[in-house]
PDB file of C-alpha atoms in Angstrom:
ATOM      1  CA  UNK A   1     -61.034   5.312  35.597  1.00 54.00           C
ATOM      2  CA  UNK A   2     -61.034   7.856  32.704  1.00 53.00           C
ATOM      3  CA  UNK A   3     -58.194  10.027  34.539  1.00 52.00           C
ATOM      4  CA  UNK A   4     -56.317   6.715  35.223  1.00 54.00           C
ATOM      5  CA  UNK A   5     -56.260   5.738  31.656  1.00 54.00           C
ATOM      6  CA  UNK A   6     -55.205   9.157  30.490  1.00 54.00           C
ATOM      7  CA  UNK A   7     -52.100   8.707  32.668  1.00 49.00           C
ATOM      8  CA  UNK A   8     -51.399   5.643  31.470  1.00 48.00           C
ATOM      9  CA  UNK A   9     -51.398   6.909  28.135  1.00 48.00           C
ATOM     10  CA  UNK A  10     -49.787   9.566  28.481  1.00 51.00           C
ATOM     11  CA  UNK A  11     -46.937   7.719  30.404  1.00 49.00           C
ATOM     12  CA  UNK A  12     -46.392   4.672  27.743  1.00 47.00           C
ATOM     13  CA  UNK A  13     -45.936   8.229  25.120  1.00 46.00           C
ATOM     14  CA  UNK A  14     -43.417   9.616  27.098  1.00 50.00           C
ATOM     15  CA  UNK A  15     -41.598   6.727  27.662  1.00 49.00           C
ATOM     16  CA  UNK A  16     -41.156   6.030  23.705  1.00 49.00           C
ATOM     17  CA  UNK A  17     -40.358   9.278  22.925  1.00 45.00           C
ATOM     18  CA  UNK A  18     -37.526   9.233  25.761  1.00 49.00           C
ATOM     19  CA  UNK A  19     -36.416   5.676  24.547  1.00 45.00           C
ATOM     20  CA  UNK A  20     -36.391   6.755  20.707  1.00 47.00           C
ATOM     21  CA  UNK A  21     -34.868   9.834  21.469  1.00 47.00           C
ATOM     22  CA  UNK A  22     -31.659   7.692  23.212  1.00 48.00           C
ATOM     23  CA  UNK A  23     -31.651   5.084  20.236  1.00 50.00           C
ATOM     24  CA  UNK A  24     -31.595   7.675  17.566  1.00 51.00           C
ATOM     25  CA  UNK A  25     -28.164   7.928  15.616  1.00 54.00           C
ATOM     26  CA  UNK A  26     -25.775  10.963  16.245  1.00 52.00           C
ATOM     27  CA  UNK A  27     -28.488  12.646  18.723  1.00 55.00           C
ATOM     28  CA  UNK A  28     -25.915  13.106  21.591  1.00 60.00           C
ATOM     29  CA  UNK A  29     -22.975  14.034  19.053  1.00 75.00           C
ATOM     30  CA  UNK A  30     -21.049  10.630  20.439  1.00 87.00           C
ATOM     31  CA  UNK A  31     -18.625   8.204  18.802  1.00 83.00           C
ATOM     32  CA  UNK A  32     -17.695   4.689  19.395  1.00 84.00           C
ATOM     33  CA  UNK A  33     -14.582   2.944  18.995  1.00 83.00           C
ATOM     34  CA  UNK A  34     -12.880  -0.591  19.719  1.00 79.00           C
ATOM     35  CA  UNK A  35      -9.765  -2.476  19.014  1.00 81.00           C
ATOM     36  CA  UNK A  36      -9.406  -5.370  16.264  1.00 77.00           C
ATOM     37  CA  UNK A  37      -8.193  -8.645  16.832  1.00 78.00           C
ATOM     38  CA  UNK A  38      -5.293  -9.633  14.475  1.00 76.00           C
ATOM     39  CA  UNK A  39      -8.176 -12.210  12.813  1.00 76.00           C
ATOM     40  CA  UNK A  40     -10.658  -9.471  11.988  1.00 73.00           C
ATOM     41  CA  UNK A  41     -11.558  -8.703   8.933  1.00 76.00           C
ATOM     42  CA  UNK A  42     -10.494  -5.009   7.462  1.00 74.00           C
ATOM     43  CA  UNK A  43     -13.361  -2.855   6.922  1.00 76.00           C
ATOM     44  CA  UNK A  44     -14.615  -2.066   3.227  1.00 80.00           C
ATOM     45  CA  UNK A  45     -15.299   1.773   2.410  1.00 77.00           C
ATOM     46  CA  UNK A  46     -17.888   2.801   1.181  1.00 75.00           C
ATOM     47  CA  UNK A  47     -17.034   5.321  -1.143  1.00 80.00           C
ATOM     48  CA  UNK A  48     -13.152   5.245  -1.976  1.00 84.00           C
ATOM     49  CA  UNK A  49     -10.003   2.161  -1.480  1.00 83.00           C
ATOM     50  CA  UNK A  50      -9.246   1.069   2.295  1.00 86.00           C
ATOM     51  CA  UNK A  51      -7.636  -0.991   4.017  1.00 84.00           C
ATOM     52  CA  UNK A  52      -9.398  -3.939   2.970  1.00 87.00           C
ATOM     53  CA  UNK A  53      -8.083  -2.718  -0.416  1.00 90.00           C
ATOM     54  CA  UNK A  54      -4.453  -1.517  -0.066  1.00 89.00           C
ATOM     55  CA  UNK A  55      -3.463  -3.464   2.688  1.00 91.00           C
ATOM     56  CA  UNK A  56      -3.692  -6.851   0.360  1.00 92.00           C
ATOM     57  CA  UNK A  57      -2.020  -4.910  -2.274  1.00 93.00           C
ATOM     58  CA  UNK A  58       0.862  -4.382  -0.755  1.00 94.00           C
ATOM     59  CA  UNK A  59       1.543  -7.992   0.771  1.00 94.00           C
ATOM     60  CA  UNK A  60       1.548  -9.170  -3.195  1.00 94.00           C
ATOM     61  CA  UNK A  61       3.382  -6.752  -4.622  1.00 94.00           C
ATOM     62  CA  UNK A  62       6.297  -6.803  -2.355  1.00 93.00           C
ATOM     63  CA  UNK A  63       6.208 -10.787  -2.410  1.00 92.00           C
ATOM     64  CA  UNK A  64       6.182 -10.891  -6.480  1.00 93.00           C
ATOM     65  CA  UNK A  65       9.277  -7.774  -6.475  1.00 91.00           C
ATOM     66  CA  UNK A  66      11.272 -10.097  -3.594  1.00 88.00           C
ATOM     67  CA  UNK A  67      10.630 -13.500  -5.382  1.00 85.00           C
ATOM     68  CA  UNK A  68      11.803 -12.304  -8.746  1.00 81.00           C
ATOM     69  CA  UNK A  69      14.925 -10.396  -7.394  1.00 75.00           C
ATOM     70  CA  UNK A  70      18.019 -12.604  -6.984  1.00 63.00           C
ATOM     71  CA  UNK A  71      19.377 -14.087  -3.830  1.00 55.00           C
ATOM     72  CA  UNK A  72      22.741 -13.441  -2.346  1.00 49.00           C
ATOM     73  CA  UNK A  73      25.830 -15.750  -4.041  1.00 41.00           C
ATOM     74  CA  UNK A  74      28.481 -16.368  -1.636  1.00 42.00           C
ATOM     75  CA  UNK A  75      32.274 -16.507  -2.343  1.00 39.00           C
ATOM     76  CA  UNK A  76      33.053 -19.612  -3.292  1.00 41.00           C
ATOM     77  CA  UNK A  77      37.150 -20.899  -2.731  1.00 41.00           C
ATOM     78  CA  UNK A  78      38.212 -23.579  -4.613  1.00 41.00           C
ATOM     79  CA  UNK A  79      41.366 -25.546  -4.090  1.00 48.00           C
ATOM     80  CA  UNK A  80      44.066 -26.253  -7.143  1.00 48.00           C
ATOM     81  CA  UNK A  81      43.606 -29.914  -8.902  1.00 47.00           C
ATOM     82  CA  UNK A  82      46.620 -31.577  -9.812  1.00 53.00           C
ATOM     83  CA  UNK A  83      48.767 -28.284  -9.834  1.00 53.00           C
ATOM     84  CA  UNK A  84      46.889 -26.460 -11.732  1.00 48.00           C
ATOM     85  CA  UNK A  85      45.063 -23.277 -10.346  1.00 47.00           C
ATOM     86  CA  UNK A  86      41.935 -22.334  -9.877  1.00 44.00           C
ATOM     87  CA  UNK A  87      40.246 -19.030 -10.490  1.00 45.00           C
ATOM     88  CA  UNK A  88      38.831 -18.248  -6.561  1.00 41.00           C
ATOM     89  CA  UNK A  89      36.991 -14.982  -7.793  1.00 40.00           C
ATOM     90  CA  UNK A  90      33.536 -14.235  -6.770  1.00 37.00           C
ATOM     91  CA  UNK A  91      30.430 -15.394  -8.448  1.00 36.00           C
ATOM     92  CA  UNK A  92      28.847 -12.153 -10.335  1.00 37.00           C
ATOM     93  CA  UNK A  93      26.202 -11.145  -8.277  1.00 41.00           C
ATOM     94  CA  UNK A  94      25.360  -7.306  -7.148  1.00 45.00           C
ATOM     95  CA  UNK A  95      24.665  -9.233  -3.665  1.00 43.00           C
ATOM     96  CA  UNK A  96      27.372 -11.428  -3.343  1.00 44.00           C
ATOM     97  CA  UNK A  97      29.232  -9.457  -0.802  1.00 54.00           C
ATOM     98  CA  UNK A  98      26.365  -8.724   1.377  1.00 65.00           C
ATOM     99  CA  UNK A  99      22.610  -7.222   1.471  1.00 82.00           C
ATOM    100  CA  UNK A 100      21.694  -4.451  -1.295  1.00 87.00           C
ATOM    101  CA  UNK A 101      20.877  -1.225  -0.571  1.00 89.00           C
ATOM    102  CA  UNK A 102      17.556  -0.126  -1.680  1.00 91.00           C
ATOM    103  CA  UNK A 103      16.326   4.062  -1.867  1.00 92.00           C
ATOM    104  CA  UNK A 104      12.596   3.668  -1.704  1.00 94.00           C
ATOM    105  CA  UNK A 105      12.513   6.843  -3.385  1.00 93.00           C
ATOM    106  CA  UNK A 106       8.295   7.578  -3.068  1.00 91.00           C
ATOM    107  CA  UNK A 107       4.564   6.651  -3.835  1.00 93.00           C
ATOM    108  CA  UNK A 108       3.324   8.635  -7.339  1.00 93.00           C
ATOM    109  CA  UNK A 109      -0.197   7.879  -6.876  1.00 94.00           C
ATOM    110  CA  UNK A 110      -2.213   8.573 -10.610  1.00 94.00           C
ATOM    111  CA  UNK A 111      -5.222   6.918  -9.390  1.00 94.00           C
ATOM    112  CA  UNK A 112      -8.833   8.599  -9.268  1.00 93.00           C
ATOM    113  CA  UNK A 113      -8.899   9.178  -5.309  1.00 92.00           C
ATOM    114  CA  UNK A 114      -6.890  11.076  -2.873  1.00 93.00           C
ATOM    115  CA  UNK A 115      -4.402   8.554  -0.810  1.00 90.00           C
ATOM    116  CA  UNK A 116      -4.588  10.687   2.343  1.00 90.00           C
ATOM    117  CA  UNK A 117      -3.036   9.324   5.581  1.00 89.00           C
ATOM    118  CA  UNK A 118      -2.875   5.809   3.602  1.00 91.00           C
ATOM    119  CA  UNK A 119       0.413   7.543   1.523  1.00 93.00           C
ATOM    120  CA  UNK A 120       2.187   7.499   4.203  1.00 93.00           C
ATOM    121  CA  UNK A 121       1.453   4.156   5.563  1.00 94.00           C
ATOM    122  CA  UNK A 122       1.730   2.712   2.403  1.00 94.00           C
ATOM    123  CA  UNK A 123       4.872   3.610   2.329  1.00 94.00           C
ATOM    124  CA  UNK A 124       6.181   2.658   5.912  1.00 94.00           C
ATOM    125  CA  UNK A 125       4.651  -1.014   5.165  1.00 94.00           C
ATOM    126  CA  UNK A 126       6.441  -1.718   1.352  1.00 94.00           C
ATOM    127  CA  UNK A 127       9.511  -0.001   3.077  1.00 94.00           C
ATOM    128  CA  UNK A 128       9.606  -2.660   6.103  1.00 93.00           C
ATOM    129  CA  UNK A 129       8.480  -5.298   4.075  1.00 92.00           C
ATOM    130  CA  UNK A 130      11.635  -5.159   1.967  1.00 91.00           C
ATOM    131  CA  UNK A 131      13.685  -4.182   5.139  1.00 90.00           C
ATOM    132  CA  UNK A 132      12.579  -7.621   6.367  1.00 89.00           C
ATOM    133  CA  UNK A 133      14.142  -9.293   3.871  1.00 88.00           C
ATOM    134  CA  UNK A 134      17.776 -11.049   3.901  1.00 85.00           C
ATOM    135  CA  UNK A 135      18.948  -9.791   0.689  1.00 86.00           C
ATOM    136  CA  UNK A 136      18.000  -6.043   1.206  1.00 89.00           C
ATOM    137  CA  UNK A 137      18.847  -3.217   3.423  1.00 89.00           C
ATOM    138  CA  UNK A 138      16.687  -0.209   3.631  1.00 89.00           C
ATOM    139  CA  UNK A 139      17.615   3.567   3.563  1.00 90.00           C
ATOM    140  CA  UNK A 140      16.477   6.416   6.089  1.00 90.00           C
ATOM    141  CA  UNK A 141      13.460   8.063   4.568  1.00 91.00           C
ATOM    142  CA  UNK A 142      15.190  10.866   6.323  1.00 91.00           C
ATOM    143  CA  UNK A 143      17.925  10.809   4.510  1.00 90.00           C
ATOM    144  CA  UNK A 144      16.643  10.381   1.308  1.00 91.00           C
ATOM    145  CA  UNK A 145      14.281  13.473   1.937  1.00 92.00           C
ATOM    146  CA  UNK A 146      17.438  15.102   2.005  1.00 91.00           C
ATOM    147  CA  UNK A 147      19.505  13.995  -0.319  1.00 91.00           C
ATOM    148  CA  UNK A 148      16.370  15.125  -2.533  1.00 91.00           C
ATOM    149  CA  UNK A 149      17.017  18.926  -0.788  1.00 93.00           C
ATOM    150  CA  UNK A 150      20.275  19.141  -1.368  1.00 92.00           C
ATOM    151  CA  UNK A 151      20.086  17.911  -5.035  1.00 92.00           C
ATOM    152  CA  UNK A 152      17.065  19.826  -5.875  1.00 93.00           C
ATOM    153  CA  UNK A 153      15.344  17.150  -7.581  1.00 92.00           C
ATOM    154  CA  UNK A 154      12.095  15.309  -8.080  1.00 91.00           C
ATOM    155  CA  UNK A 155      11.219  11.334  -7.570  1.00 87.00           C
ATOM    156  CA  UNK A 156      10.456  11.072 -11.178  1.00 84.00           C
ATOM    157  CA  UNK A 157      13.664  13.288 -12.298  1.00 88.00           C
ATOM    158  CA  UNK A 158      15.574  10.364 -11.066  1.00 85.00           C
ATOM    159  CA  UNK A 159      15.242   8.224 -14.354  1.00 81.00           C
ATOM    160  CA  UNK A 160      17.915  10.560 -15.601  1.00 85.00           C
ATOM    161  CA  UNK A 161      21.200   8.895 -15.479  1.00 84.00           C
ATOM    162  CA  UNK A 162      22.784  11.749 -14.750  1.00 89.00           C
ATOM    163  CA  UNK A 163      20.845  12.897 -12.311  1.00 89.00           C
ATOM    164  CA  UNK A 164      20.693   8.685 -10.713  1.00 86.00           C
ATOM    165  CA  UNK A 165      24.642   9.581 -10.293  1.00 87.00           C
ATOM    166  CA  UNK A 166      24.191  12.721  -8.514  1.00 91.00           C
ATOM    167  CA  UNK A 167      21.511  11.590  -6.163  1.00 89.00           C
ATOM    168  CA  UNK A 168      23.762   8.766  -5.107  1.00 88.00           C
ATOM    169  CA  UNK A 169      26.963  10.833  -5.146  1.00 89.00           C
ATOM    170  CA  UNK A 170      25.107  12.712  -2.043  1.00 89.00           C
ATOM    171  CA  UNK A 171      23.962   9.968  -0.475  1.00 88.00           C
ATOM    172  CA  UNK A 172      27.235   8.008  -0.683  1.00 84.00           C
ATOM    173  CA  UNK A 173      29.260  10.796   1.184  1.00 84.00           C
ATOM    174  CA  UNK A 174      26.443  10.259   3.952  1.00 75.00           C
ATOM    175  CA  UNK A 175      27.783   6.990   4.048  1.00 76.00           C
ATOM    176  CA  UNK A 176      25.031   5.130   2.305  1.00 79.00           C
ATOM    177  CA  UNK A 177      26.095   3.807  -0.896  1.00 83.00           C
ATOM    178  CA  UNK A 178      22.915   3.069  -3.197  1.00 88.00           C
ATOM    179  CA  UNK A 179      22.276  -0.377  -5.304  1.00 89.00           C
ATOM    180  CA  UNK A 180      18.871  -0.066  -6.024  1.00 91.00           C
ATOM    181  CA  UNK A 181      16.099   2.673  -6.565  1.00 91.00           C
ATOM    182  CA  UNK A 182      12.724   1.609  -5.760  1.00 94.00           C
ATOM    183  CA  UNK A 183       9.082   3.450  -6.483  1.00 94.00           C
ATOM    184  CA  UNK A 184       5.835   2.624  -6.354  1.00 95.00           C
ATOM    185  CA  UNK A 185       3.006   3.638  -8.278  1.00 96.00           C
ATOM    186  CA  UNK A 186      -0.576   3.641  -7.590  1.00 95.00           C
ATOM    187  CA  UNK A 187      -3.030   3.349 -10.550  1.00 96.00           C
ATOM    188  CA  UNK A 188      -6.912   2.956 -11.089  1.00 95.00           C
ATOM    189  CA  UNK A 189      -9.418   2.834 -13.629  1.00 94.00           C
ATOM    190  CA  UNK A 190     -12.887   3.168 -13.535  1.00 92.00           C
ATOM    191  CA  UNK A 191     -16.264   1.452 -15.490  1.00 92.00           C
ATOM    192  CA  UNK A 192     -19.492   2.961 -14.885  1.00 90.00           C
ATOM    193  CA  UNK A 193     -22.693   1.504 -15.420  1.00 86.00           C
ATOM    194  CA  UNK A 194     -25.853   3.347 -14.247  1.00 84.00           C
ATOM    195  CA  UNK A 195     -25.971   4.531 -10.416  1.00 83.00           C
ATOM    196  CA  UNK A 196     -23.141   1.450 -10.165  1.00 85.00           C
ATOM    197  CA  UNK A 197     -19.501   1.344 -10.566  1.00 89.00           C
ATOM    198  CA  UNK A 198     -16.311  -0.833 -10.671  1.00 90.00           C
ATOM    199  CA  UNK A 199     -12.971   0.515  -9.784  1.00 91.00           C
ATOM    200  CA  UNK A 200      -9.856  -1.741 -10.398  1.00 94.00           C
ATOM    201  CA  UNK A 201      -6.958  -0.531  -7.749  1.00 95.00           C
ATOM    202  CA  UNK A 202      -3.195  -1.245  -9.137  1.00 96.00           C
ATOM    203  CA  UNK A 203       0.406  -1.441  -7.083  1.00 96.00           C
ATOM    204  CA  UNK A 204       3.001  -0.885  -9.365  1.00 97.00           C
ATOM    205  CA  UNK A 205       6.603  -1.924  -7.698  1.00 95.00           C
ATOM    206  CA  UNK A 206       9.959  -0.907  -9.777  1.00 94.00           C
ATOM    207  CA  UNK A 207      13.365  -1.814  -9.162  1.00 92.00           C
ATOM    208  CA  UNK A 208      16.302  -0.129 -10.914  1.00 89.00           C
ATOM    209  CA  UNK A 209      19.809  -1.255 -10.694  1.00 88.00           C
ATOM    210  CA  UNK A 210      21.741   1.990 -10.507  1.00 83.00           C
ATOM    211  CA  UNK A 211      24.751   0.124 -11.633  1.00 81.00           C
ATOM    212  CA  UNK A 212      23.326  -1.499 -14.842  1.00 80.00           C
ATOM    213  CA  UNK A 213      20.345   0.171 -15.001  1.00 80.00           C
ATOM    214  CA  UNK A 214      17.788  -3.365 -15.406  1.00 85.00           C
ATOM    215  CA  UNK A 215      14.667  -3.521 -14.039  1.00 87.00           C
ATOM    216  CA  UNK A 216      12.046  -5.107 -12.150  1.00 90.00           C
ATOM    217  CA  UNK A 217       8.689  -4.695 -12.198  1.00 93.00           C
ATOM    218  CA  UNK A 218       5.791  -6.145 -10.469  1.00 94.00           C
ATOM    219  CA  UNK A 219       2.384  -5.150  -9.463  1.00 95.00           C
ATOM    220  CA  UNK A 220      -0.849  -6.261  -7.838  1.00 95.00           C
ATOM    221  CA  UNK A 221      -4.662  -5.171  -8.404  1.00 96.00           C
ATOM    222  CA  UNK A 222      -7.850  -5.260  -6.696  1.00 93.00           C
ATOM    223  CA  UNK A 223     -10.959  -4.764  -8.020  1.00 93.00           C
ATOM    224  CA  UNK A 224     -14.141  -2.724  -6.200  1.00 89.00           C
ATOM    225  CA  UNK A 225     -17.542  -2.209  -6.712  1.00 86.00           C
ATOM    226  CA  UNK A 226     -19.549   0.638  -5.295  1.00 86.00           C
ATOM    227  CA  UNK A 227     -23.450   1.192  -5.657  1.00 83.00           C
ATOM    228  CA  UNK A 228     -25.846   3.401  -4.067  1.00 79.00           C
ATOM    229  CA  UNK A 229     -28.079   0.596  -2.928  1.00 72.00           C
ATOM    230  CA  UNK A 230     -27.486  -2.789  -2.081  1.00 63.00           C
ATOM    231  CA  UNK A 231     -29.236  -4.010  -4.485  1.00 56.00           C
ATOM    232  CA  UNK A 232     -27.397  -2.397  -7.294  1.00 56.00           C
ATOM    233  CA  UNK A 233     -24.787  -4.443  -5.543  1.00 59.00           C
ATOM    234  CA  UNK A 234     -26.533  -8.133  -5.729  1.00 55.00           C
ATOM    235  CA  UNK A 235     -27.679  -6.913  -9.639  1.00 52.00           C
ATOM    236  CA  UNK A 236     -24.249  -6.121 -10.990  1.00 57.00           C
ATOM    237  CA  UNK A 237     -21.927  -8.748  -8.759  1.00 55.00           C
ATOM    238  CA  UNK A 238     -24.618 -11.264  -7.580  1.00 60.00           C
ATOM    239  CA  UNK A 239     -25.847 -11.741  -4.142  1.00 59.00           C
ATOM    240  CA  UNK A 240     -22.817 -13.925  -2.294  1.00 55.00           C
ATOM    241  CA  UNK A 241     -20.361 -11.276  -2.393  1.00 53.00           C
ATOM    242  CA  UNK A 242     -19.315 -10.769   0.990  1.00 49.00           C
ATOM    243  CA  UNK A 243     -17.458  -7.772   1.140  1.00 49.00           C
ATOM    244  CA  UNK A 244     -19.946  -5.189   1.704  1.00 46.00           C
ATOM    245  CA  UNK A 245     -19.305  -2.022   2.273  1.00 47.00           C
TER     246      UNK A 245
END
């Protein structure tokens, strides 16, 4: 009975070991993935901006630049009254014959985290965004790359009239005449407070008129906290935030 015990024992040890051992984290090296529905929500990092973060962002950003930049103005013909004629020129308008042309020149990020592979999707989604839009026509990242090559300038050397007309001279002989310069600029700033912190993400959007040289500018910001515990998270924010992370 002694010896049947000891088996038994000895068993139920083994097994526990063997089942710990398979529901213990990272033992066999392996990874997990699977795909998002559309209604999912973004996942929050832990430790620098996300989707969650730029993602939102962008949508506002690009809506406040679009709603504040004026819509096309057809031609409008007029008939004579009475004899008399009637001026039948167009209404002033920098879209009236058609969609703009917009260089989305880059992304200057000046914020306290490396953008990483987000840079370059940041990028793609403002630049389809305003692609999507009736009043605006995009140009070939492509071809702005190397317009910048062949003109042997920066993004930010651009604010230079002189160099505006150059850069456009180029592109215009590519056939792409420019109306609008476009950049985006990615800012953050940081409050600390113990083992906690709060870190407010902004989108800066800016339109130039290369004709006229006005401006738009709009921007969007998200604010973060990170602690090392979650309850450093429920003490500094409360406890029915519910974008953990």
């Amino acid at each position: 009975m002694t010896r049947n015990r000891s088996w038994i024992t000895t068993a139920l040890v083994t097994t526990s070991v063997s089942i710990a051992a398979i529901g213990a984290p990272g033992c066999a090296g392996r990874q997990y993935g699977h795909l998002l529905a559309s209604n999912d929500q973004d996942m929050v990092g832990s430790h620098a901006a996300g989707a969650a973060t730029w993602n939102p962002l962008v949508e506002e950003s690009v809506a406040k630049l679009l709603g504040r930049c004026p819509p096309a103005i057809q031609t409008v013909g007029f008939q004579s009254v009475d004899g008399m004629p009637v001026d039948g020129s167009t209404i002033g308008s920098a879209l009236a014959t058609g969609p703009a042309t917009v260089c989305f020149v880059g992304i200057e990020n000046k914020s306290a985290e490396e953008l990483g592979d987000f840079k370059d999707q940041i990028y793609e989604q403002i630049d389809s965004q305003i692609n999507s839009a009736e009043t605006f026509r995009g140009i070939s990242r492509r071809m702005i790359d190397a317009a910048l090559v062949e003109t042997r300038l920066r993004p930010d050397a651009l604010f230079l009239p002189n160099n505006r007309d150059l850069f456009a001279a180029t592109l215009g002989r590519q056939g792409t005449p420019v109306d609008y310069l476009l950049y985006a600029t990615i800012t953050s700033g940081t409050t600390d407070r113990n083992k906690s912190s709060q870190r407010d993400y902004t989108l800066t959007l800016e339109m130039v008129n290369l004709h006229s040289g006005d401006f738009l500018k709009e921007s969007a910001k998200i604010r973060k906290g990170y602690s090392k515990t979650r309850a450093g998270k429920w003490w500094n924010w409360g406890p029915f935030d519910q974008a953990d992370g």
